[in-house]
XYZ file of C-alpha atoms in Angstrom:
632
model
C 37.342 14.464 -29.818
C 37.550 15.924 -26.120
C 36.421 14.023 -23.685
C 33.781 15.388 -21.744
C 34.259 15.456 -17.810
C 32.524 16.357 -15.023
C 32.392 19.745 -14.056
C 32.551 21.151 -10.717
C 28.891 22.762 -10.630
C 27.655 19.014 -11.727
C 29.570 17.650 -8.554
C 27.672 20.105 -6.373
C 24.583 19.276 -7.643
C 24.852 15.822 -6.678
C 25.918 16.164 -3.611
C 23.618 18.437 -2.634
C 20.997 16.036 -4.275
C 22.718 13.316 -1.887
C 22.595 15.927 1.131
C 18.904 16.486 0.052
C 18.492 12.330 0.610
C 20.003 11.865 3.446
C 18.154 14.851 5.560
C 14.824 13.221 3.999
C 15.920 9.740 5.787
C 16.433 11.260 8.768
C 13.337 14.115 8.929
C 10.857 11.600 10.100
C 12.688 10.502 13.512
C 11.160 11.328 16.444
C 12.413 14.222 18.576
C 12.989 13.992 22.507
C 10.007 16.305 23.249
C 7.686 13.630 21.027
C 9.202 11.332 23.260
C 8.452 12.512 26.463
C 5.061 13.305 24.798
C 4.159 9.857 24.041
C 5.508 8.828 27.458
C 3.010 11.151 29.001
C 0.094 9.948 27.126
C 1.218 6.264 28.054
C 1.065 7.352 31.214
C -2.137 8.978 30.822
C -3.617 6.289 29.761
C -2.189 3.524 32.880
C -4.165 6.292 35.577
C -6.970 5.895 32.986
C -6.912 1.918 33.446
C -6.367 2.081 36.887
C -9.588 4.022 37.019
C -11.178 2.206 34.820
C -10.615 -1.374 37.043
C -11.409 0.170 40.354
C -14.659 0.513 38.573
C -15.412 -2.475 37.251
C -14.416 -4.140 40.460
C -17.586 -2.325 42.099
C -19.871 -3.561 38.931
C -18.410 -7.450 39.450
C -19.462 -7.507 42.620
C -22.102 -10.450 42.576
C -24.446 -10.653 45.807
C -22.740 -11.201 49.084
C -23.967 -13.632 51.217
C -23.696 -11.504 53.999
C -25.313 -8.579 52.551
C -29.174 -8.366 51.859
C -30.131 -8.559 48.172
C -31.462 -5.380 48.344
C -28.646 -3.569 50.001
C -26.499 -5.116 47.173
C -28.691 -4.138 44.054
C -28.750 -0.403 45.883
C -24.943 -0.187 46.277
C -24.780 -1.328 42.621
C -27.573 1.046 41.025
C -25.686 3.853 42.653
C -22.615 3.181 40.051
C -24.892 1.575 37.111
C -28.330 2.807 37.392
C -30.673 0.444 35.786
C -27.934 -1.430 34.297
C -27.063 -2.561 37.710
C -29.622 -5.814 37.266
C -26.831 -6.949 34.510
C -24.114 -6.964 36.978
C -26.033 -9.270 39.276
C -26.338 -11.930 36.841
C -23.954 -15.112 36.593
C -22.732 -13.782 33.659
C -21.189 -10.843 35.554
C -17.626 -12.395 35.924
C -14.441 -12.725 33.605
C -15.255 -15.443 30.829
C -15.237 -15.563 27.041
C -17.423 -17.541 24.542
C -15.130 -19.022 21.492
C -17.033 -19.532 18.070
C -14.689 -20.781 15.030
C -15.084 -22.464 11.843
C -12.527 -23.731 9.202
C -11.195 -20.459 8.707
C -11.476 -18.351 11.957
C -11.037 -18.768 15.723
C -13.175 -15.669 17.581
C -13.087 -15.081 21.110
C -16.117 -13.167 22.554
C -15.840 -11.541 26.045
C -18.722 -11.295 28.443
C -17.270 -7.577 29.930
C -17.966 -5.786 26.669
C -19.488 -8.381 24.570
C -17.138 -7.793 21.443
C -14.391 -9.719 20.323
C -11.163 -10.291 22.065
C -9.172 -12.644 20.446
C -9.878 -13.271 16.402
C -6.928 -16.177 14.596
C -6.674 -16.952 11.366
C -6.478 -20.739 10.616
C -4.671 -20.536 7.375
C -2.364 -18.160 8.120
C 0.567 -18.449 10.937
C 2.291 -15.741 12.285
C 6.279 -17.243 11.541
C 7.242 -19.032 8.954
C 9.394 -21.946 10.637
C 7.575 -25.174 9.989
C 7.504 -25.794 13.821
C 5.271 -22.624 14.585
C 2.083 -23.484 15.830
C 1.608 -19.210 16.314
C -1.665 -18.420 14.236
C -1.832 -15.004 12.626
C -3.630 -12.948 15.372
C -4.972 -9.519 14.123
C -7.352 -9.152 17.727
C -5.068 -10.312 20.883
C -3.878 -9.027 24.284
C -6.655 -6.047 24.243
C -5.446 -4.415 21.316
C -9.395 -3.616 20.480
C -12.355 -2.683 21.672
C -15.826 -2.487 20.686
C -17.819 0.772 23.051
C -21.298 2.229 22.911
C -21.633 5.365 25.436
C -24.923 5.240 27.268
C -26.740 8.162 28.604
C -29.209 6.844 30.875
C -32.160 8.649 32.235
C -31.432 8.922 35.397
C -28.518 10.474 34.438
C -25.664 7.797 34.711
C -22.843 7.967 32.095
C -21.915 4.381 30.996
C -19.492 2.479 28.382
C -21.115 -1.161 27.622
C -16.952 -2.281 27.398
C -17.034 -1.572 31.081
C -20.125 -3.884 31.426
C -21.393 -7.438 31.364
C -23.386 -8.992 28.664
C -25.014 -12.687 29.264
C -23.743 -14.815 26.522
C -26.171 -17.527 24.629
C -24.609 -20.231 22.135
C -26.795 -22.179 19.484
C -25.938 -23.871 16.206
C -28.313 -23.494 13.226
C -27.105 -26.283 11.158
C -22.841 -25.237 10.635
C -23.740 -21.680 11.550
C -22.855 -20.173 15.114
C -25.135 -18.371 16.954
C -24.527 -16.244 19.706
C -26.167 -13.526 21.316
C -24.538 -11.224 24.166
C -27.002 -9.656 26.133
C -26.417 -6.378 28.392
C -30.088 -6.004 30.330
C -31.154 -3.304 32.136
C -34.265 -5.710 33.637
C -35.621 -9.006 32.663
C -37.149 -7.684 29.327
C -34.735 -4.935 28.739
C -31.407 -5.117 27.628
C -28.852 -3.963 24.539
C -28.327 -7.084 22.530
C -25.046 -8.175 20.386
C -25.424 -10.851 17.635
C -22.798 -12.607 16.022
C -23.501 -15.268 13.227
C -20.954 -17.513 11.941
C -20.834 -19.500 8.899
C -18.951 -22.403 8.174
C -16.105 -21.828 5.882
C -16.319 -17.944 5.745
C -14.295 -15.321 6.999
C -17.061 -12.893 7.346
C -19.542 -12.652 10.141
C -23.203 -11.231 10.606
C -23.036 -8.520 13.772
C -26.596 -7.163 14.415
C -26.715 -4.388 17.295
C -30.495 -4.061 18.872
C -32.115 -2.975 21.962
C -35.471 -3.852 23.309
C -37.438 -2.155 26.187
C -34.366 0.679 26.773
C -36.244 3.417 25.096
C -37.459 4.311 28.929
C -34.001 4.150 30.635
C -31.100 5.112 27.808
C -31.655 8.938 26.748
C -31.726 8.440 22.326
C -32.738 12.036 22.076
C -29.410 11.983 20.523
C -28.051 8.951 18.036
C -25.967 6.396 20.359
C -22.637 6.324 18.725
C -20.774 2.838 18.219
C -16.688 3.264 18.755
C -14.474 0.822 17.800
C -10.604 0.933 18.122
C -7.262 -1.464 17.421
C -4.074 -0.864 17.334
C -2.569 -3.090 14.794
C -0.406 -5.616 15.419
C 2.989 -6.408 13.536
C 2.689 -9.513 11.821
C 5.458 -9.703 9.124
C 9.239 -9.577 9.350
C 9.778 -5.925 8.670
C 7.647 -3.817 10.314
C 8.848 -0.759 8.557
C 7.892 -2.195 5.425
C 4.811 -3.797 6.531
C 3.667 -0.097 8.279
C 4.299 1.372 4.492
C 0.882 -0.910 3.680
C -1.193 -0.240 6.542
C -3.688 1.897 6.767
C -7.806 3.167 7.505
C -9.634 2.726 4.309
C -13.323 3.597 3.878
C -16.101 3.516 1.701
C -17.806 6.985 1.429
C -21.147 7.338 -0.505
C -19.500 4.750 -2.929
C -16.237 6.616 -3.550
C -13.295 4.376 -2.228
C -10.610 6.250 0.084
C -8.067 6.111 2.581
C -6.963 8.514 5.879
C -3.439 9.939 5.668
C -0.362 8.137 6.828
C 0.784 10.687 9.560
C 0.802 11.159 12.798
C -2.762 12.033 14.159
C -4.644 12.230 11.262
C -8.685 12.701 11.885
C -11.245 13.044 8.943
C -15.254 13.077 9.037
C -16.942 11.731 6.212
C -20.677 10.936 5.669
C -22.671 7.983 4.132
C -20.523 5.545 4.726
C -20.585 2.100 4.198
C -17.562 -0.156 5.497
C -14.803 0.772 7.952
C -11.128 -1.294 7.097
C -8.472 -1.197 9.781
C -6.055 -2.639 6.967
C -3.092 -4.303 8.232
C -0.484 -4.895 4.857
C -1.716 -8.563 4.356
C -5.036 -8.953 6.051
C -7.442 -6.521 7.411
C -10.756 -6.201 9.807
C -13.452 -4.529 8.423
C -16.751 -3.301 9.782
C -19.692 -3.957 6.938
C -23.165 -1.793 7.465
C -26.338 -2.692 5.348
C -27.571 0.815 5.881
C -24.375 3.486 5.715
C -23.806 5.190 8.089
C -24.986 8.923 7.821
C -21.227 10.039 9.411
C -17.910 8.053 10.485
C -15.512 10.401 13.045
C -11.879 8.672 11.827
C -8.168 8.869 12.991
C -4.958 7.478 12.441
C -1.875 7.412 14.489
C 1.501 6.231 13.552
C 3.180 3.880 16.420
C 6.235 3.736 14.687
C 9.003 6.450 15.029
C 11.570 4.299 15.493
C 11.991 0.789 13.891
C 14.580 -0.341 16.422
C 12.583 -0.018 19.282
C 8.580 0.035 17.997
C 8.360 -3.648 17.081
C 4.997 -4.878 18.187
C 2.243 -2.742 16.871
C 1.999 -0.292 13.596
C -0.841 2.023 13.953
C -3.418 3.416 15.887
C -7.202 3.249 14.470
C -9.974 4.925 15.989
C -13.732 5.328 14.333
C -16.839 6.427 15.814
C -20.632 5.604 14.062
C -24.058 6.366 15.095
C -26.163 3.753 15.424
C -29.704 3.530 13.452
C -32.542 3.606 15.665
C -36.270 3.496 15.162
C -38.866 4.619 18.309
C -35.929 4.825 20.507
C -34.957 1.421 20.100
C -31.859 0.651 18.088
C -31.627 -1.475 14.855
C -28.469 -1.935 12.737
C -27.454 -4.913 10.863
C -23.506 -5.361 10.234
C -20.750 -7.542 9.616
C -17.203 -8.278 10.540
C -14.422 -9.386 8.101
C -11.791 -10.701 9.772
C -9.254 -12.402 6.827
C -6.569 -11.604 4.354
C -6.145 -8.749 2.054
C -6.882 -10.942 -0.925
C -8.484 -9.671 -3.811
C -10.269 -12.464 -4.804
C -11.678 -13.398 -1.467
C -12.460 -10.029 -0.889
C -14.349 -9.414 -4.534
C -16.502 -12.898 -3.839
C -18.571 -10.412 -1.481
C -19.768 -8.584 -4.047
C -19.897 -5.444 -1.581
C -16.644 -3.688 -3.054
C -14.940 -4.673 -0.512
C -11.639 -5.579 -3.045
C -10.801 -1.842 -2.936
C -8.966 -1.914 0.182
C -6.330 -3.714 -1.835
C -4.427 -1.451 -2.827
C -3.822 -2.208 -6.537
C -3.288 1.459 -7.607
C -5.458 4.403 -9.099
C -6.888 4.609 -13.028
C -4.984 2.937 -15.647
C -2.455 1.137 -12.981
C -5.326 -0.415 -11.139
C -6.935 -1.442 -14.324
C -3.883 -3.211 -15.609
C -4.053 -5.028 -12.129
C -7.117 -6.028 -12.179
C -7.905 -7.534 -14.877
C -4.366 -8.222 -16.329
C -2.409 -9.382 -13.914
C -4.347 -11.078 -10.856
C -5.592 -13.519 -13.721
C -2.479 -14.578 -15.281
C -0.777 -14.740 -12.132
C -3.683 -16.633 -10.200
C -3.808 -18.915 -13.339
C 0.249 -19.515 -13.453
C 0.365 -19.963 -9.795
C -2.303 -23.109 -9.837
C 0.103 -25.268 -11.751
C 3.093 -24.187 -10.752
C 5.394 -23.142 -7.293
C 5.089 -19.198 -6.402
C 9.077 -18.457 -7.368
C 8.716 -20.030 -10.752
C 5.138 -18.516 -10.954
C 6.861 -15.283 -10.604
C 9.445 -15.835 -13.584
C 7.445 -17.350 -16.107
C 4.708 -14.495 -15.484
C 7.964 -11.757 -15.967
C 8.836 -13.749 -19.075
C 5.574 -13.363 -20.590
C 4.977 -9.715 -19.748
C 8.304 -9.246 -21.089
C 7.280 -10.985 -24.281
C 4.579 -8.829 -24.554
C 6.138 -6.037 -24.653
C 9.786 -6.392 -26.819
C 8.073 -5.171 -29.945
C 7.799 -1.510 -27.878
C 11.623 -2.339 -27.041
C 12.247 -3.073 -30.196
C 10.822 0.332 -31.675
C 12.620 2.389 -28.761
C 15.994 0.508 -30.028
C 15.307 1.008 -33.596
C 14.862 4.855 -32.702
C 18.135 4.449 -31.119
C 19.903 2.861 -33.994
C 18.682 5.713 -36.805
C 19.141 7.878 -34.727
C 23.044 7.077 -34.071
C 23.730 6.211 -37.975
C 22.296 10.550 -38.177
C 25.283 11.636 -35.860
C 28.192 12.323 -37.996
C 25.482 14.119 -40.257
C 23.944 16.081 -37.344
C 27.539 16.878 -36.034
C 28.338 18.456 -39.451
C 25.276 20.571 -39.268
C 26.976 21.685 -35.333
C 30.305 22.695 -37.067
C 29.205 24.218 -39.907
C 25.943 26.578 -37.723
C 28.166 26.563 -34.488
C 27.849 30.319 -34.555
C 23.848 30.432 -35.233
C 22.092 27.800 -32.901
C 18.597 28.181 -34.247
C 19.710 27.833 -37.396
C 21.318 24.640 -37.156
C 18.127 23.039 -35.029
C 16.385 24.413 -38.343
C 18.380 22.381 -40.183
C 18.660 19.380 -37.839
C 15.034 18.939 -37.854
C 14.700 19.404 -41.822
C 17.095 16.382 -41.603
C 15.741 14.303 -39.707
C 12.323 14.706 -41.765
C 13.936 14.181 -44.932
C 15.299 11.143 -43.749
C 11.806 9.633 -42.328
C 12.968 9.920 -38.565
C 11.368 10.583 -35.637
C 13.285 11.300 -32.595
C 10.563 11.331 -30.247
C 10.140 7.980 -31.388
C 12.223 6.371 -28.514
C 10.384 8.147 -25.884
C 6.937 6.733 -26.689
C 7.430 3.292 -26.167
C 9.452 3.727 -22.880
C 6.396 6.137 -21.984
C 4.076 3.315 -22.747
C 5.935 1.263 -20.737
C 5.274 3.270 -17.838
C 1.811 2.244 -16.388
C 2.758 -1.678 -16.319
C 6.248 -0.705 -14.320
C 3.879 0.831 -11.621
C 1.546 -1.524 -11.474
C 3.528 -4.530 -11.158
C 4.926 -1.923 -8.361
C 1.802 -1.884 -6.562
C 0.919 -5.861 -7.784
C 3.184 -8.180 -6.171
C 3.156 -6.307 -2.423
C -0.529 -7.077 -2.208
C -0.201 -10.659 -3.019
C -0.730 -12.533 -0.200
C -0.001 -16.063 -2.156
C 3.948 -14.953 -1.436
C 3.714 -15.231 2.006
C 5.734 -17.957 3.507
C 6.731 -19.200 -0.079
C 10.383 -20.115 -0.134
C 12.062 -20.262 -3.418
C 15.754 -20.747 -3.699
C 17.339 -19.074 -0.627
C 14.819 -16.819 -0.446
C 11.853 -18.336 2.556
C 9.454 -15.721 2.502
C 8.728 -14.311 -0.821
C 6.373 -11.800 0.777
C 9.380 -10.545 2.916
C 13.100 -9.735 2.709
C 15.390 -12.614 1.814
C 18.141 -11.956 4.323
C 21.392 -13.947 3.461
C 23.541 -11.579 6.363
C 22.873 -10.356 9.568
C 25.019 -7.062 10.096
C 26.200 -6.608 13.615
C 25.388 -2.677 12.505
C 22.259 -0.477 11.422
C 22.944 1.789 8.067
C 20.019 4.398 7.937
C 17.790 3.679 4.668
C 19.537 0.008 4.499
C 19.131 -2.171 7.670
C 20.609 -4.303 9.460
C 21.236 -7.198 6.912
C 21.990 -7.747 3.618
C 19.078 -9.190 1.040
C 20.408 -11.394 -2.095
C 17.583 -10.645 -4.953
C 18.170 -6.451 -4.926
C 21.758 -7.008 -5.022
C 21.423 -9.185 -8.429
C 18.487 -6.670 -9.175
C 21.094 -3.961 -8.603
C 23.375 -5.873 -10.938
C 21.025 -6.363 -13.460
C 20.214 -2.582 -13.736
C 23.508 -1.764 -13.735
C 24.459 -3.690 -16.967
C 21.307 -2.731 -18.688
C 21.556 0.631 -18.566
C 25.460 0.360 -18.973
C 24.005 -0.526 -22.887
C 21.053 1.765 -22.964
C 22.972 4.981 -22.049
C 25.927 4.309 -24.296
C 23.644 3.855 -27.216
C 21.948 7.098 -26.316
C 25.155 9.276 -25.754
C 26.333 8.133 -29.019
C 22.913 8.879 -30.565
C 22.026 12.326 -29.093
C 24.176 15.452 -30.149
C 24.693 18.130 -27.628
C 22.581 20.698 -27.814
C 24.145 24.372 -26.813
C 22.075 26.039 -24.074
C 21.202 22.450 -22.544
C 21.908 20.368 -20.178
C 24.697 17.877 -20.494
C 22.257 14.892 -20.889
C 26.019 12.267 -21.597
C 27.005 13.635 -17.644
C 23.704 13.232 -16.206
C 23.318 9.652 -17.916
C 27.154 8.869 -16.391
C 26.041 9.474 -13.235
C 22.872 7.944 -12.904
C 24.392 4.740 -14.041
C 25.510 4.706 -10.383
C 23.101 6.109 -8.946
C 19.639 3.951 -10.113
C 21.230 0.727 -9.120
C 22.605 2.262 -5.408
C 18.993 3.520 -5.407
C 17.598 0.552 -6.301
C 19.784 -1.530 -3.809
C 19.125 0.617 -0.305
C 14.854 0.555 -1.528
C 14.534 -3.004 -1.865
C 16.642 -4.360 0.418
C 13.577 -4.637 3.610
C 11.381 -4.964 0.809
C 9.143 -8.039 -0.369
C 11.559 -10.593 -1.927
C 9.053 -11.444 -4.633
C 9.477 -7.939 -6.219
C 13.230 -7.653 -6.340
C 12.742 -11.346 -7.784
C 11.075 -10.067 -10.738
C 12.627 -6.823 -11.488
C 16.050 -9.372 -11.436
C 14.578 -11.429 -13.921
C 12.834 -8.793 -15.952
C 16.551 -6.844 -16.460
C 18.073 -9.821 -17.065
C 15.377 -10.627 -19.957
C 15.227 -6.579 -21.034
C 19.159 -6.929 -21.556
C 18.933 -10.840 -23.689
C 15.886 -9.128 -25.407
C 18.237 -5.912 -26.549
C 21.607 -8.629 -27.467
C 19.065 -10.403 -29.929
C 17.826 -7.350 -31.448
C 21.288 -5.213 -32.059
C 23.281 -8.815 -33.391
C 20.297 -10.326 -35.198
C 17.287 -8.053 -35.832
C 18.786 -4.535 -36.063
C 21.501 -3.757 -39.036
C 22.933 -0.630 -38.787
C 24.149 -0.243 -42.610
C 21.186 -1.597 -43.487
C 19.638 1.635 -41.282
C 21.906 3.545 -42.993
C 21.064 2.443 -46.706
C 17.418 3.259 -45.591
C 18.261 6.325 -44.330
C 19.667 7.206 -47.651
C 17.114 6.068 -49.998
C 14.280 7.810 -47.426
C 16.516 11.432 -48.152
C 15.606 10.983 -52.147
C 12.122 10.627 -51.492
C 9.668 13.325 -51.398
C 10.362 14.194 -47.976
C 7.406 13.206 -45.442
C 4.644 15.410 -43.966
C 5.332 16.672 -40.775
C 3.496 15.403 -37.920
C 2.382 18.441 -35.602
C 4.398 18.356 -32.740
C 7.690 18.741 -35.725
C 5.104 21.244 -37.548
C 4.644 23.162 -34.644
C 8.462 23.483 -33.379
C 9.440 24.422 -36.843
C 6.805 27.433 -36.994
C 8.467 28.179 -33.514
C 11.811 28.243 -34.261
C 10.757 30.081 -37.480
C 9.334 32.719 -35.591
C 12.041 32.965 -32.790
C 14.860 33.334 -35.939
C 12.667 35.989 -37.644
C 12.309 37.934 -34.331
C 15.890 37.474 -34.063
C 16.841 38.911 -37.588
C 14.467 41.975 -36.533
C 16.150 42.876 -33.764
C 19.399 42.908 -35.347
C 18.090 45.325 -37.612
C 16.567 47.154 -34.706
């Protein structure tokens, strides 16, 4: 028999299909007028600052010596109205309150009253055993906490630009403290942070008392708070593919886009996540809010050069307010994107995670984060990972098994089916006809492979989705590998290849492998299985090809990814392929197949299912439309 080659049009096609790839890669860098843009705004915002200081170094001011008190309070109350009286306080000056408990370190700031600085105990920034860097997600002004303040004697006013008077008491292991901005002995805007002892969530309560005479609430005073995330993990390519603005609206779980200035205005809503891959800060309400104004910014167009932070997040709430006072109860999370912890709230906060929609989120859920929390009690994280991909894999060989016995009938059928070719090769619908009676007579299905690699499906994506939001992996060596939550360089390359990186990562190499070999077997048991079919495509060329092709694919994705993935999609080829050996030298018997296949053709041939029933009435009608016209 002729070999079949390819064929020039099936060369294009690929390469254009490579072309296609390659423009994709490169689509998303920035251009040189983005640059200059973002240089202007950068530059914007320095004048802004500048402005900004030259402000607060008038508000600072605390009462000369050699200026009357009430020449001071007058040159004050000309920049801060009533809220002058706060900047005359001891308070008024650069100094920070620090509450912590076993899990958090929070740094409160007297200008602005919001937090500062927020570490995570458990949790350090590099993985060398020397680091004593904590896992920051508030440092170096990267946030800010701002209510905008109309005043009635018309002064326009950001509380960030003001100082609060900070009060510290302990009710039992709970830390209390109150930051005060006052407009006047009894009047003043009052921030309350409780924190409990071994919790990563905090009570924030936002009230005012005696202000409804000096701040204008004819309108709702809106609460904004920013960040810009910071880069916490190895890659921050890979980690930026995980962060992002989540939100709960009116009970309906969501997320804003991934672009580049992205705003969205949604209504009733109840928490706020600035989600950053592997732990997040989120802003809890009691009552929703009745709107939330959101955006999201990219920050990184170029992974060379835009190493420190990921993205931008901005959101802006109205505050609830009875009689012109204001009265909302909140709290901030400040921890890791961990299911679990996150569920223990019991305020749906374990959404943010991002386990995957429907079926694939299901399967997570209550599938998979119990086995795996289970296996990984008793045993190391690496070896957690393999004996969990043996026993999914276990699970599912008697679907690999049906999808290989498919395979086997439906290769014994080919010298039968390639008779049926030669002897219709001049009347195509005919010899489908009789293709299909064939395959009926003989009790053979050949969708029957497709079903179980269909079924297979959902659990492929959702281990896709599983192991990047597991934040067990991080820091977790196993073999060579000493981050399973991040690449497991073995080479540095002295070069950067677009889509690749700069270094060269073991586990999707051996994944690579792995894939290769396995579907080295699975596509020569399906060429020799499926006939050619005139008027198709060459399904033998297209498997050739992407024999090459899924493994390259395979090796330029994975290669900044998590470790811990390419770890188990290693193993699980490397099982899929022992699984397949045991079945085609000890389980399947292709004369027995055959002898079947023969003693199923003297039988009283099966009822049609309806997807056969239904392409047989087709074809039917397509051949009798075809004898008409001939007549015609």
């Amino acid at each position: 028999m002729e070999e079949k080659k390819l064929d020039l049009n099936t060369i294009i096609g690929f390469v254009l299909i490579f072309g296609i790839l390659i423009w994709i890669m490169y689509q998303n860098q920035p251009t040189q007028k983005e640059l200059n843009e973002k240089a202007k705004q950068e530059q914007v915002k320095t004048v802004d600052k500048a402005q900004e200081v030259k402000t607060q170094e008038i508000a600072a001011t605390t009462i000369d010596s050699t200026v009357s008190d009430s020449a001071q309070t007058a040159k004050l109350k000309g920049v801060l109205g009533n809220f002058a009286y706060s900047a005359t306080l001891p308070s008024a000056k650069e100094n920070f309150t620090t509450i912590q408990n076993q899990l958090v370190i929070l740094k409160i700031a007297n200008k602005g009253g919001y937090i500062v600085d927020a570490q995570l105990k458990k949790f350090k920034r590099s993985n060398k055993k020397d680091s004593k860097e904590l896992v920051a997600l508030i440092k170096d002004n990267n946030a800010n906490l701002n209510i905008k303040l109309q005043t009635q004697d018309n002064h326009s006013l950001d509380t960030k630009n003001l100082f609060f008077e900070p009060t510290l008491t302990n009710s039992g292991e709970d830390k209390i403290l109150t930051m005060r901005l006052k407009a006047g002995p009894n009047s003043y805007l009052e921030y309350k942070y409780v924190l409990k002892a071994n919790d990563y969530m905090l009570d924030f309560d936002i009230s005012s008392k005696g202000l409804n005479n000096i701040v204008n609430t004819s309108k709702p005073l809106d609460l904004e708070w920013s960040m810009k995330t910071l880069k916490n993990e190895r890659s921050v390519s890979y980690e930026n593919r995980y962060v992002e603005l989540r939100y709960d609206q009116d009970g309906k779980k969501d997320y804003l886009g991934l672009g580049n200035d992205v705003t969205e205005t949604v209504n009733k809503v109840s928490y706020i996540g600035f989600k950053q891959h592997l732990f997040t800060s989120i802003l809890v309400t009691d009552k929703p809010f009745e709107k939330a104004e959101l955006y999201s910014n990219n920050l990184v167009a170029d992974d060379k050069i835009d190493t420190l932070f990921t993205k931008q997040f901005k959101s802006k709430v109205p505050l609830a307010s009875q009689n012109g006072e204001i009265n909302q109860k909140m709290h901030w999370y400040y921890g890791p994107t961990d299911y679990k912890t996150l569920n223990a709230y019991n305020k749906n906060l374990e959404d943010i995670v991002p386990l995957g929609w429907g079926i694939f989120g299901w399967i997570n859920r209550y599938m998979f984060i119990p086995l795996y929390g289970f296996l990984s009690m008793f045993i190391s994280q690496g070896w957690a990972i393999i004996l969990f991909t043996i026993l999914i894999k276990l699970a599912m060989s008697p679907m690999t098994y049906k999808s290989f016995l498919s395979q086997a009938k439906m290769k014994v059928l080919r010298p039968e089916i390639a008779e049926l070719g030669e002897k219709f090769q001049k009347d195509p619908m005919k010899k489908q006809q009789e293709t299909m009676k064939l395959y009926n007579k003989a009790g053979v299905n050949p969708m029957a492979g497709c079903v179980p690699a269909l079924l297979q499906m959902p659990v492929f994506y959702a281990l896709f989705q599983f192991f990047p939001s597991l934040v067990s992996l991080r820091h977790q060596g196993f073999l060579w590998a000493d981050d399973l939550a991040s690449f497991d360089s073995v080479l540095k390359l002295p070069f950067h290849i677009p889509g690749y990186g700069s270094h060269v990562s073991l586990f999707p190499i051996l994944a690579s492998i792995a894939i290769f070999f396995y579907m080295k077997m699975t596509t020569g048991d399906q060429q020799m299985a499926a006939p050619q079919q005139e008027g198709m495509p060459d399904m033998g060329k297209i498997m050739k090809v992407m024999i090459y092709v899924s493994p390259l694919m395979m090796l330029f994705f994975f290669n900044s990814n998590g470790s811990g993935l390419s770890l188990y999609y290693f193993i699980s080829n490397v099982l899929t392929i022992g699984i397949m050996l045991v079945i085609k030298n000890y389980i399947v018997d292709d004369a027995k197949i055959h002898a079947q296949i023969q003693e199923n053709k003297l039988k009283e041939p099966k009822k049609q299912g309806k997807f056969q029933r239904k392409l047989q009435e087709v074809m039917e009608q397509a051949e009798a439309q075809k004898a008409l016209d001939k007549k015609k």
